[in-house]
XYZ file of C-alpha atoms in Angstrom:
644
model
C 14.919 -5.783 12.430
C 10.864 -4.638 13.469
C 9.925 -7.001 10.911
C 12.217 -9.524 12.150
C 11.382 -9.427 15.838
C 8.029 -9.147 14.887
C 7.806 -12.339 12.805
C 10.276 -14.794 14.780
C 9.277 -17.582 12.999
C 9.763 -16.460 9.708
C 13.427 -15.273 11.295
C 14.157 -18.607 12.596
C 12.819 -20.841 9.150
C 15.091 -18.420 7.235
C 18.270 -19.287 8.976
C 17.111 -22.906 9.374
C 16.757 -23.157 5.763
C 20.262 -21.323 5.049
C 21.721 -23.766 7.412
C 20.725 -26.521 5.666
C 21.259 -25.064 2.237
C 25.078 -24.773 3.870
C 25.168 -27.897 4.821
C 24.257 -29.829 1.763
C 26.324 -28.030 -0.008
C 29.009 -28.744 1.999
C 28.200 -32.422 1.453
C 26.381 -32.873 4.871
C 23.155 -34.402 3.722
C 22.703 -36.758 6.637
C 23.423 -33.903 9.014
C 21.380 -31.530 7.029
C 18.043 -34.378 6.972
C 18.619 -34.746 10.671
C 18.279 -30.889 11.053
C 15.830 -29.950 9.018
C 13.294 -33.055 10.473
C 14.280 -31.972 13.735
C 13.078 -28.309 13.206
C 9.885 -29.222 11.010
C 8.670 -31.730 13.779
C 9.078 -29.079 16.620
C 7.152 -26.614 14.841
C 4.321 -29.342 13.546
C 4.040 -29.991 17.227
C 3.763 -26.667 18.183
C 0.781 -26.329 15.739
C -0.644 -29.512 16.688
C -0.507 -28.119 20.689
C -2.339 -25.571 19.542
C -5.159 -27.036 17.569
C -5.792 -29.372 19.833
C -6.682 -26.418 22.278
C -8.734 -24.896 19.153
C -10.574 -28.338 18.960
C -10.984 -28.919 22.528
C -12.933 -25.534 22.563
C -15.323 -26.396 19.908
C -13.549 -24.518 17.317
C -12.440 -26.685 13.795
C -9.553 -25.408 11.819
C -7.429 -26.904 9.183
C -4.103 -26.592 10.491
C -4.476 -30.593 10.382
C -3.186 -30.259 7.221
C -0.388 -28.002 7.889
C 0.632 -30.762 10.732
C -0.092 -33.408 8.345
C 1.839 -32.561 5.304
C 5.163 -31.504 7.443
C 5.213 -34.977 9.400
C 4.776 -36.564 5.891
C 7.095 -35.115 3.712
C 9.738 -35.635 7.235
C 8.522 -39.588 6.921
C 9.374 -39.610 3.466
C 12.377 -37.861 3.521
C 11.264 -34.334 1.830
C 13.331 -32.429 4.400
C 13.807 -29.840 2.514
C 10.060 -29.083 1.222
C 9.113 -30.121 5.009
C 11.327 -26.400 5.836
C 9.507 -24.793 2.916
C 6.096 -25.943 4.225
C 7.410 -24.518 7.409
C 8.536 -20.533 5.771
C 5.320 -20.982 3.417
C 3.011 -21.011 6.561
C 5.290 -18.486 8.538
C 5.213 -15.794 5.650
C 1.830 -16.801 5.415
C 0.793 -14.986 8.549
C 3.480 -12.230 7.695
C 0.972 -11.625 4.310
C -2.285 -11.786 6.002
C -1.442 -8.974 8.359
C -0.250 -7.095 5.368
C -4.019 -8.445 3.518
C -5.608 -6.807 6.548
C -4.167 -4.024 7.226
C -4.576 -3.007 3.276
C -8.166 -3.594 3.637
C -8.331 -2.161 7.099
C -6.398 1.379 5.630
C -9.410 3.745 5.785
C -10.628 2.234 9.215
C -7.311 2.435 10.678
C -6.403 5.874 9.454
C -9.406 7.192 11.283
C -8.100 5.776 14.803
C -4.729 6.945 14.112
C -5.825 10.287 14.196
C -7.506 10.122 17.646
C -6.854 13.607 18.593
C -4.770 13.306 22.122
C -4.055 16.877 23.829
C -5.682 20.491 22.738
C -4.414 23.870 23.885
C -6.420 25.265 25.968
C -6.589 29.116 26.765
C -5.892 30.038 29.778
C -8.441 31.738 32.535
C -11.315 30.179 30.256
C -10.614 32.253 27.250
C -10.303 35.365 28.532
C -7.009 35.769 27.146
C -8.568 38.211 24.489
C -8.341 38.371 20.557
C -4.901 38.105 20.244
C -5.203 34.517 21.723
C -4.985 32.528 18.724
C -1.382 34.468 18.097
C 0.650 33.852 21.359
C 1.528 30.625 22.858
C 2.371 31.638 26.220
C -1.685 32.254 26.958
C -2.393 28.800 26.167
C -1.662 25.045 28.061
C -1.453 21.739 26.295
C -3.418 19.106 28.132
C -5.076 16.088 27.675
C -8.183 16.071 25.475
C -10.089 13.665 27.922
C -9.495 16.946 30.323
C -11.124 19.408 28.058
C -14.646 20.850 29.445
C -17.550 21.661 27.915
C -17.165 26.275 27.290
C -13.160 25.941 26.874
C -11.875 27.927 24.166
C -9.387 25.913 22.426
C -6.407 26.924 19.382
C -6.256 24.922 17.022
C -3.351 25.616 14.953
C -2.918 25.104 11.207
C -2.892 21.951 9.425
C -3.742 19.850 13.500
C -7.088 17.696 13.713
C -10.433 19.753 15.686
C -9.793 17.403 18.894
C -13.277 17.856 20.019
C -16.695 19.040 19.009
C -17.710 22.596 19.432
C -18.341 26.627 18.022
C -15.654 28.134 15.824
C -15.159 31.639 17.062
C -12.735 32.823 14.689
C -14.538 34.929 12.126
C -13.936 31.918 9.340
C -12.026 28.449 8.759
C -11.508 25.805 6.632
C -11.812 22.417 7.580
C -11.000 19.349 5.872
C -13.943 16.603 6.760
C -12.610 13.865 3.696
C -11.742 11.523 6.198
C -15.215 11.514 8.428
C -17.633 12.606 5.479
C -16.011 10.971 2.332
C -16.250 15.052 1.347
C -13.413 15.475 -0.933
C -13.262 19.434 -1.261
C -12.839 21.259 2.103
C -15.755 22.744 4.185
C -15.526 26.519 5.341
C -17.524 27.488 8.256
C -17.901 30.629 9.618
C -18.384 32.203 13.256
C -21.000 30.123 15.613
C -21.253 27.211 13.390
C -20.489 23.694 14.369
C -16.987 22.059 14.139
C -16.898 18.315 13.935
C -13.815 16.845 16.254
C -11.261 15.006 13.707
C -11.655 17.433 11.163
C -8.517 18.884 9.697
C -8.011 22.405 10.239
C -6.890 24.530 6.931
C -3.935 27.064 6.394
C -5.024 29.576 9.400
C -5.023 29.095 13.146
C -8.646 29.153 14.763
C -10.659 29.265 18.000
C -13.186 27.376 19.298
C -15.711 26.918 22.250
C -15.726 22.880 23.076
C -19.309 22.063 23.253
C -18.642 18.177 24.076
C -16.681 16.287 26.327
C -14.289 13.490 24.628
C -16.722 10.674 24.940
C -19.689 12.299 23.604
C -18.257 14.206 21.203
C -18.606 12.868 17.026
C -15.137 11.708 16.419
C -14.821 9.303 19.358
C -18.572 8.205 18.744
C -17.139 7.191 15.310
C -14.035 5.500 16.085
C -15.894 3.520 18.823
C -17.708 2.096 15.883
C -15.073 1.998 13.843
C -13.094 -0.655 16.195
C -16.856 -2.524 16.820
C -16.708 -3.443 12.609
C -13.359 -3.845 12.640
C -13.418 -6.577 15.175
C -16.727 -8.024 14.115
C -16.857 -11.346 11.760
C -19.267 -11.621 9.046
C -21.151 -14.877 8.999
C -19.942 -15.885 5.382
C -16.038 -15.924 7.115
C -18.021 -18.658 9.684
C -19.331 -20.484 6.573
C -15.833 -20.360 5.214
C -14.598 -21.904 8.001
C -17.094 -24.779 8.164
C -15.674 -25.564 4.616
C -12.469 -26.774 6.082
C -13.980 -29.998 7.113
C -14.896 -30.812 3.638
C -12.188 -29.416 2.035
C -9.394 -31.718 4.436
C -11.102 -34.443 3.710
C -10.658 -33.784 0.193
C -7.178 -33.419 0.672
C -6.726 -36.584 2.858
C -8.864 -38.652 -0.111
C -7.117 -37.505 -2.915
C -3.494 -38.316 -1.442
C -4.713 -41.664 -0.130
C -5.825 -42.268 -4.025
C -2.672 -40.905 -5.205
C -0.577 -43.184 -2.631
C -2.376 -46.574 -3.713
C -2.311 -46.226 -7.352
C 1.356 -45.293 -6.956
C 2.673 -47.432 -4.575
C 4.523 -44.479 -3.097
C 3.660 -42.554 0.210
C 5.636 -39.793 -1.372
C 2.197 -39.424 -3.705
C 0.470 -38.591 -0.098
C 3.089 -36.173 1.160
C 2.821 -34.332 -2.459
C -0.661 -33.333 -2.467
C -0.900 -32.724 1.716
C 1.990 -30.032 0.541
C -0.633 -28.272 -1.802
C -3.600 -28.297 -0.134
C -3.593 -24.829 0.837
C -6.075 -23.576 3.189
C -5.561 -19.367 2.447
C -8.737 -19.186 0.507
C -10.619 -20.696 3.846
C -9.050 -18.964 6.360
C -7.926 -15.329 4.795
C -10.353 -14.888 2.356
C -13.430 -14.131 3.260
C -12.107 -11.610 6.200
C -9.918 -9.786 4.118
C -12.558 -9.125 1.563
C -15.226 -7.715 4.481
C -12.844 -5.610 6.022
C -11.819 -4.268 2.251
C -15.381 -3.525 1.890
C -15.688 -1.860 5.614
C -12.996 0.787 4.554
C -14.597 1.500 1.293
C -17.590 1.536 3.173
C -15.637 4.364 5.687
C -14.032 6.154 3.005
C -16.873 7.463 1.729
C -18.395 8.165 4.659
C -20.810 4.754 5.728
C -20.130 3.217 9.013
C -21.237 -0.277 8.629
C -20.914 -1.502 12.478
C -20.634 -5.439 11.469
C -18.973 -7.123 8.694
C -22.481 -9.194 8.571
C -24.514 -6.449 7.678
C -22.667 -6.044 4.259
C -24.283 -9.242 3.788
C -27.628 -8.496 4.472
C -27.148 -5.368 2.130
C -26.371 -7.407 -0.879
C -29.403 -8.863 -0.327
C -32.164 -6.068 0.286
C -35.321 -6.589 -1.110
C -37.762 -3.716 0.871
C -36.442 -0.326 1.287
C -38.747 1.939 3.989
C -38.067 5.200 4.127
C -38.846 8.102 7.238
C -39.527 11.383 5.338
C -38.549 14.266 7.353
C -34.606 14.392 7.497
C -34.636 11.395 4.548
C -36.453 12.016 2.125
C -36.671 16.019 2.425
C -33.817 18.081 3.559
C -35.298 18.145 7.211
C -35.006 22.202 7.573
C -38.718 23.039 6.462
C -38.951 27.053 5.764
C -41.762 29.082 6.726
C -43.850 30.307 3.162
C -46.989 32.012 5.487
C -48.713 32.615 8.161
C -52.539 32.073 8.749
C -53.788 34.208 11.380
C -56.963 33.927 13.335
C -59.087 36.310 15.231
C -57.297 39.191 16.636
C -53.472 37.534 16.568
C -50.924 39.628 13.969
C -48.516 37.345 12.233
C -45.542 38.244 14.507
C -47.265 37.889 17.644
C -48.638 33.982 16.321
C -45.372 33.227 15.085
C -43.503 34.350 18.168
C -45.796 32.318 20.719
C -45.068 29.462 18.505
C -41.603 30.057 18.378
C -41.347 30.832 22.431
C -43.311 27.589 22.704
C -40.836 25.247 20.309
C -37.688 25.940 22.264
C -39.027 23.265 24.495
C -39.064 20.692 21.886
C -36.676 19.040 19.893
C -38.741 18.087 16.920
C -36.914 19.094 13.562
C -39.896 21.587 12.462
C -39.494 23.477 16.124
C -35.946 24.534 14.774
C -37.432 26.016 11.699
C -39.531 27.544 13.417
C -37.318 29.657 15.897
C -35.786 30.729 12.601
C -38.231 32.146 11.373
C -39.130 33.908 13.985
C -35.043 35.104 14.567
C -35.232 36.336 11.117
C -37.838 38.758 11.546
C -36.735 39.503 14.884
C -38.592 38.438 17.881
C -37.776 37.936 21.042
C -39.190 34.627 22.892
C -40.383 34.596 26.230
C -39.355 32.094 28.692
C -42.153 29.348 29.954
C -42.588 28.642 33.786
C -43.384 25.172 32.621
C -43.533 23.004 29.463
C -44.165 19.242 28.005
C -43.294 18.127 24.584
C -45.732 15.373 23.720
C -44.232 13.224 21.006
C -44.993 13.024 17.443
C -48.172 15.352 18.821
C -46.932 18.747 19.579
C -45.588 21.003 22.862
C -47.806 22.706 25.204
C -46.023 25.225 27.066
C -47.099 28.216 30.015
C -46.113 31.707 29.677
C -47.799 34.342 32.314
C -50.411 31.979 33.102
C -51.271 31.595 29.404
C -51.056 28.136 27.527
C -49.691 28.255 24.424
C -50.376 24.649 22.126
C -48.340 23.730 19.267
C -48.782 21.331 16.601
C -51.444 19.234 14.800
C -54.440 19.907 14.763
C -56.227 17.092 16.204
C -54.047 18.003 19.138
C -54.260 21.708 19.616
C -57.896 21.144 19.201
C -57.798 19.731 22.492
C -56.894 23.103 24.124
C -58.241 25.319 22.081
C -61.446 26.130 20.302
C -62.252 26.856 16.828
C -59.171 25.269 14.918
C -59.859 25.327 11.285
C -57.479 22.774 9.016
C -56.254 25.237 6.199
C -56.119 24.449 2.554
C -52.435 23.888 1.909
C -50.444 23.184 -1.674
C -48.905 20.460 -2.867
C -45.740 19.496 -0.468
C -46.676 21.824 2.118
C -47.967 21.317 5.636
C -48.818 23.151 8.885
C -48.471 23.982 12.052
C -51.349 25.000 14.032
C -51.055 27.132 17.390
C -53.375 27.574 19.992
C -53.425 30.273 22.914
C -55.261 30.524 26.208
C -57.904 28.093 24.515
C -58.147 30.547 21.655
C -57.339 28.882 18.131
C -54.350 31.917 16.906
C -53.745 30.330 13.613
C -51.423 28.055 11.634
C -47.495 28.239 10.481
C -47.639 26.934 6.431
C -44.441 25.171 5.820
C -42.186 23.569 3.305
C -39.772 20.873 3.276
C -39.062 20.365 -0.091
C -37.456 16.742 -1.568
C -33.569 16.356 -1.401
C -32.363 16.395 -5.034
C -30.746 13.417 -4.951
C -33.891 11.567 -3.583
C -35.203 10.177 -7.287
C -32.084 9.201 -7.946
C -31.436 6.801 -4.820
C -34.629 5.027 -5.398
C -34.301 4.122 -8.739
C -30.306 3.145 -8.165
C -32.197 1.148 -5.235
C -34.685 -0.519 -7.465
C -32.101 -1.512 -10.003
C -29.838 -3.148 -7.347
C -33.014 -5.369 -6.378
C -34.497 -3.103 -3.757
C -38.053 -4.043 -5.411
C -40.543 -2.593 -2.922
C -39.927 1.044 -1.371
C -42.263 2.152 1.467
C -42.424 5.529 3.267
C -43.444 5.714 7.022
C -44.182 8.804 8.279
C -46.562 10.772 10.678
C -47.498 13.392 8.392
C -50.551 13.724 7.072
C -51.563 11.537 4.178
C -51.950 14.269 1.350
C -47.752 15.932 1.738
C -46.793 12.367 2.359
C -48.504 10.820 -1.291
C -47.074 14.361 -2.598
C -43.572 13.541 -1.931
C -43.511 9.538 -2.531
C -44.796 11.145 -6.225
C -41.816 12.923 -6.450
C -39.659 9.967 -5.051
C -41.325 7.325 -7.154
C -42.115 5.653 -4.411
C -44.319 2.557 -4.489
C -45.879 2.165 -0.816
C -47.420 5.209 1.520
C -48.062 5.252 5.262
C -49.073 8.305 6.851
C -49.662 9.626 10.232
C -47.746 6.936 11.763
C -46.583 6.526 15.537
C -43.111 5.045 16.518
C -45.278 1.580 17.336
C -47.014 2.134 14.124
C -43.330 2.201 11.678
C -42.427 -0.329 13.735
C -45.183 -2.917 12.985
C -45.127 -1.939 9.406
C -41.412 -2.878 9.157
C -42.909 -6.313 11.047
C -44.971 -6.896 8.372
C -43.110 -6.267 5.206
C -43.160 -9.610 3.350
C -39.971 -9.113 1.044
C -37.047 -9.414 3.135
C -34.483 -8.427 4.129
C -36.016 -4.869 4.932
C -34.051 -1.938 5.349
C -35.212 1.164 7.432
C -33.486 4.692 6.401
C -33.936 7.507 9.124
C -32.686 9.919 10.776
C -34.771 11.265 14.073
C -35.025 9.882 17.751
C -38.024 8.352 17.545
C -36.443 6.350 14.548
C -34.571 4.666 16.588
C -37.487 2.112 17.441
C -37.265 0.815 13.829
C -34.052 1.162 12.982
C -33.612 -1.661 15.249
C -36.008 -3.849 14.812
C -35.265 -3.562 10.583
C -32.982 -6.107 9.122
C -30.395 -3.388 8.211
C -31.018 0.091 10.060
C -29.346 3.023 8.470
C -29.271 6.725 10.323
C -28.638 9.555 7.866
C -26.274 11.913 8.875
C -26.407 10.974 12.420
C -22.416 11.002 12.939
C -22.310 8.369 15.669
C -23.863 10.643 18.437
C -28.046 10.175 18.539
C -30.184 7.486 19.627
C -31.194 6.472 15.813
C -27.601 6.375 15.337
C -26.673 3.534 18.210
C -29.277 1.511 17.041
C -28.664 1.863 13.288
C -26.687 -0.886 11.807
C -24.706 1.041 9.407
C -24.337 5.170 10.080
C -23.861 7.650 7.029
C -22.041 10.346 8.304
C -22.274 12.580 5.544
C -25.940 14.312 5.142
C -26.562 12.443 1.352
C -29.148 10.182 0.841
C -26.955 8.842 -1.961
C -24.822 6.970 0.356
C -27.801 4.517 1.001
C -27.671 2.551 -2.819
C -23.613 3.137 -1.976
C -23.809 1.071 0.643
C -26.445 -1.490 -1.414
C -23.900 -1.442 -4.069
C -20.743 -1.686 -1.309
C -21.995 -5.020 -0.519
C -23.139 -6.750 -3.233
C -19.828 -5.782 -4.582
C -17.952 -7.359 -1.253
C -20.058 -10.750 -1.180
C -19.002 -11.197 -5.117
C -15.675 -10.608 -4.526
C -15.395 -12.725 -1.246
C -16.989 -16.012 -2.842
C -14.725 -15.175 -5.955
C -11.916 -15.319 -3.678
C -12.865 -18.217 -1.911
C -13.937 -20.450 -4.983
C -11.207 -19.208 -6.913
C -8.505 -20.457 -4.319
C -9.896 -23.814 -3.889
C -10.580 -24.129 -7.454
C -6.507 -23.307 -7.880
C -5.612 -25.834 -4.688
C -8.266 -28.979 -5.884
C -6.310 -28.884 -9.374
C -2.620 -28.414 -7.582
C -3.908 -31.863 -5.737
C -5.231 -33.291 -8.692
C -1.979 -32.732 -10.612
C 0.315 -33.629 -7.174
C -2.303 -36.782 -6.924
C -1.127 -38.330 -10.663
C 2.660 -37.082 -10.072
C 3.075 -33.838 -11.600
C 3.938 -31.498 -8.984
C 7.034 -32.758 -6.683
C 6.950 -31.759 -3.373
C 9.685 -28.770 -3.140
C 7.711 -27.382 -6.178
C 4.229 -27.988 -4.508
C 5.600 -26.066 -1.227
C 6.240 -22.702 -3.567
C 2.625 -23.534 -5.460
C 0.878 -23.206 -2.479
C 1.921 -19.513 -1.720
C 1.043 -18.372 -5.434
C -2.166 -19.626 -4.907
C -2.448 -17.751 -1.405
C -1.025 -14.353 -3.054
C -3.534 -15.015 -5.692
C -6.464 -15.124 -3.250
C -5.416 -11.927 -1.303
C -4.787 -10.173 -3.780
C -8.404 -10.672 -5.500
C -9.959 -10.377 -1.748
C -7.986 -7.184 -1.880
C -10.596 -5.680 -5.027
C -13.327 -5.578 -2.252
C -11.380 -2.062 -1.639
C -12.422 -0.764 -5.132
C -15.682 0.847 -6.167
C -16.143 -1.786 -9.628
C -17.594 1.044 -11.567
C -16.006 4.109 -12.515
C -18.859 6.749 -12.185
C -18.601 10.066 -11.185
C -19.138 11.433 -8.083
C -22.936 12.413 -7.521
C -22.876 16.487 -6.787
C -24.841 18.317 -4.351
C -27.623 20.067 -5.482
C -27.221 23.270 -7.261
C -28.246 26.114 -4.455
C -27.762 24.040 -1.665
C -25.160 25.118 0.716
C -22.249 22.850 2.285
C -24.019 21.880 5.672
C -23.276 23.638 8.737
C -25.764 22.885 11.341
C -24.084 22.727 14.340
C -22.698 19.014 15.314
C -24.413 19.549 18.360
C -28.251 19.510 16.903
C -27.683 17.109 14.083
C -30.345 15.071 13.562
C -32.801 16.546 16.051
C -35.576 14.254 16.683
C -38.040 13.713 13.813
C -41.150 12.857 15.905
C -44.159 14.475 14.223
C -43.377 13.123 11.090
């Protein structure tokens, strides 16, 4: 009956058609013709109402030759094909919702999970430890109502409704359907808990540390319904072929007609001139390759950019984050004058929790690990890609390169560093204190993407980065990278994207001050940026798991959906042009033309559909042996990536 109600016309054809079925059989043919024309006609004019509108808005379609071929076979007294016609293009629409929402599963599952309410504890979570146990200390409301410091339950086997701090002493999370992370995640107390996560076997609590809007989930279902709605210029090229491909039609049955002498001829080939491979297609195959895309964890906002992927040529690359793991370590300290190690590395530290640049973070851990306290500034300023200069008792303390603490402070010696390591330098009351030696070594799967890169056409790689020239040529040597360009501003990575001859380029980063050239790239991806930064909203596609992997996916996503979409297309008017050839000389009457025509749709979908598959069975790359699961908290990932 849902199916019914939903599809009226189908409904109605159906017990037209068993009507007149009834009423032949019954020997009623002139009653039957009468009833059958009478029906076809009203719905050709209802089509014809409504391309007419399409038409008067500037928009060309092909239901000409739905119109067409039902007046035609009603003038020439196919009254029975004419109702055919009629269900063919009713059950028509019934199978391209079914076409998209096949290739729309993965995009759709992720909305239908939009977490709704979340039980809150009561009196802001002083409820105690037992709160996770008793039902009466907690409310259900609205997650839009949540604040940021609720404690929340979350109760086995319900979806993390919003981002925050797991409290419990341990959890485990199932992330498959954000991160394309097939085995679940376990966290422990004070990490980061990503909203439409699944929760495991045991009930939890959390601290919310972001409001609905901002937090990952609804960041990623926003651009979830952006790609879903988007339409990829190839489906506007397929459309354009309808003008050709009608007057095709119209040719070959005016042919057909003369050398027959019949205007049956013309009825019998308007019948099989299907126009599924134009019109279904093409979208069914880009949203296929969207939810492939979003099952493994790549957000591609607009069906056009699969295009553009299939066609890379220049791959550019930001290092910190990208190409390295982003979480440099600390492997020594340099002291100068009379500063001790601790007391260098906790002015640093004290000064870096003003910035958000990726290498501050590494910093304060180092500095946690061993112990130290950091003292609060009266004032500070992060200078960008530069370093932080911040006051503490009417001291100056000056963090980062060189060239800039040199400003502030006197006698700042570069030290020697090894292969893949750099430093940070730290001034203090105009006294040079000495340098922070750290290491970010290369991701593991980092060799790996380029050459898959290279061998999907990605000819030219290029790595942009503000470090300084030595670590950067020491990494792209490990990358097998072909281009270096070091010590680079935002402006600077965004003029050597400019000037990249072989397009399309694509720009991989993660940071804040990618964001610049992420956008101004053909095809902008942010790693791991789960919806939620800056390089994120102006990245074209989004991986959401922290893999660099995921960029040849994506590549190799789609090439794969192009292929499959001019297959579909091609294929489907190859099948229709020979149905019309064979209708043209006689061979294909017009109730048998009718059924043709929706083999030849199913055919179409049903390839289209294959845009959902992988085409290669290979096995799933691993993560590096050694490296944990990630479990930086939602709320810091990526932080900004500026002086590198």
């Amino acid at each position: 009956m849902k199916i019914a109600l939903r599809y009226p016309l189908v409904t109605g054809t159906v017990a037209a058609l068993l009507a007149v079925i009834l009423l032949l059989a019954s020997g009623q043919e002139a009653i039957a013709r009468i009833a059958a024309s009478i029906y076809a006609l009203t719905v050709a004019a209802y089509l014809a109402v409504g391309m007419v509108r399409r038409l008067v808005g500037g928009q060309w379609g092909i239901d000409i030759l739905a119109v067409t071929a039902i007046v035609s076979t009603v003038l020439v007294g196919e009254f029975v094909a004419s109702m055919i016609i009629v269900l063919m293009m009713a059950g028509g629409t019934a199978l391209e919702d079914y076409a998209a929402g096949r290739a729309k599963k993965e995009l759709t599952s992720l909305l239908e999970r939009v977490p709704q309410t979340a039980h809150r504890e009561r009196n802001g979570g002083a409820a105690g430890s037992h709160a996770a146990e008793t039902d009466s200390q907690h409310e259900d409301v609205a997650a839009t109502d949540v604040e940021v410091g609720d404690i929340l339950l979350v109760r086995p086997g319900e979806v993390v409704p919003l981002d925050g701090l797991l409290l419990s002493e341990s959890g485990t999370f199932d992330e498959s359907s954000l991160t394309g992370e097939s085995l679940p995640v376990e966290r422990a107390a004070g990490e980061g808990l990503m909203s439409g996560s699944l929760n495991g076997q045991a009930a939890i609590r959390m601290q919310v540390t972001a409001l609905m809007e901002d937090s990952q989930y609804s960041r990623i279902v926003a651009l979830v319904k952006e790609a879903a709605d988007s339409k990829s210029p190839m489906v506007r090229l397929a459309d354009r072929y309808a003008v050709p491909f009608t007057a095709l039609a119209y040719v070959l049955g005016a042919i057909g007609w003369i050398v027959s002498g019949s205007p049956v001829r013309f009825a019998e080939v308007l019948v099989v001139a299907t126009p599924c491979p134009l019109l279904i297609a093409a979208p069914v195959a880009f949203l296929g390759g969207m939810s492939r895309a979003a099952r493994g964890g790549i957000i591609v906002k607009y069906a056009g950019v699969l295009e553009q992927l299939s066609r890379i040529k220049t791959v550019a690359f930001d290092k910190t984050g990208t190409l390295t793991y982003g979480r440099p370590s600390l492997v020594g300290i340099r002291t100068a004058g009379s500063f001790t190690e601790d007391r260098v590395l906790g002015l640093a530290a004290s000064a870096e929790q003003y910035s958000s640049h990726v290498l501050a973070a590494s910093v304060m851990d180092a500095a946690r690990s061993r112990g130290l306290v950091f003292e609060s500034a009266t004032e500070a300023t992060e200078f960008a890609t530069h370093g932080v200069r911040a006051r503490f008792d009417g001291r100056d303390v000056v963090v980062g390169k060189p060239n800039f603490v040199s400003e502030s402070a006197a006698g700042v010696v570069e030290t020697e560093l090894a292969s893949g390591e750099l430093a940070i330098y730290v001034g203090v009351a105009g006294e040079f204190a000495g340098a922070l030696v750290m290491s970010d070594p290369i991701r593991g799967e980092t060799r790996r993407t380029v050459a898959e890169l290279r061998e999907l056409g990605a000819t030219r790689t290029v790595m942009l980065t503000g470090d300084a020239l030595a670590t950067a040529e020491h990494i792209a040597a490990e990358a097998g990278l072909t281009d270096v360009r070091a010590e680079c501003l935002p402006p600077d990575k965004v003029e050597a994207v400019r000037s990249l001859p072989r397009r399309p380029v694509m720009m991989v980063g993660d940071g804040v001050n990618d964001a610049p050239v992420l956008a101004v790239a053909d095809v902008g991806i942010a790693m791991g940026a789960r919806g939620s930064t800056a390089a994120g909203e102006s990245a074209d596609v989004v991986i959401i798991l922290d893999d660099l992997s995921k960029v040849a996916s994506a590549v190799r996503i789609g090439q794969r959906t192009v292929k499959v979409a001019l297959q579909s297309i091609w294929i489907g008017i190859a099948l229709s042009v020979a149905l019309m050839l064979a209708a043209a000389a006689g061979y294909v009457p017009a109730i048998a033309g009718a059924l043709s025509q929706e083999v030849v749709d199913l055919a179409t979908i049903l390839n289209a559909l294959r845009a959902l598959g992988s085409g290669t069975r290979t096995p799933r790359p691993g993560r590096p042996a050694g490296r944990p699961s990630p479990r930086t908290p939602a709320s810091r990932l990526p932080r900004s990536a500026g002086r590198s």
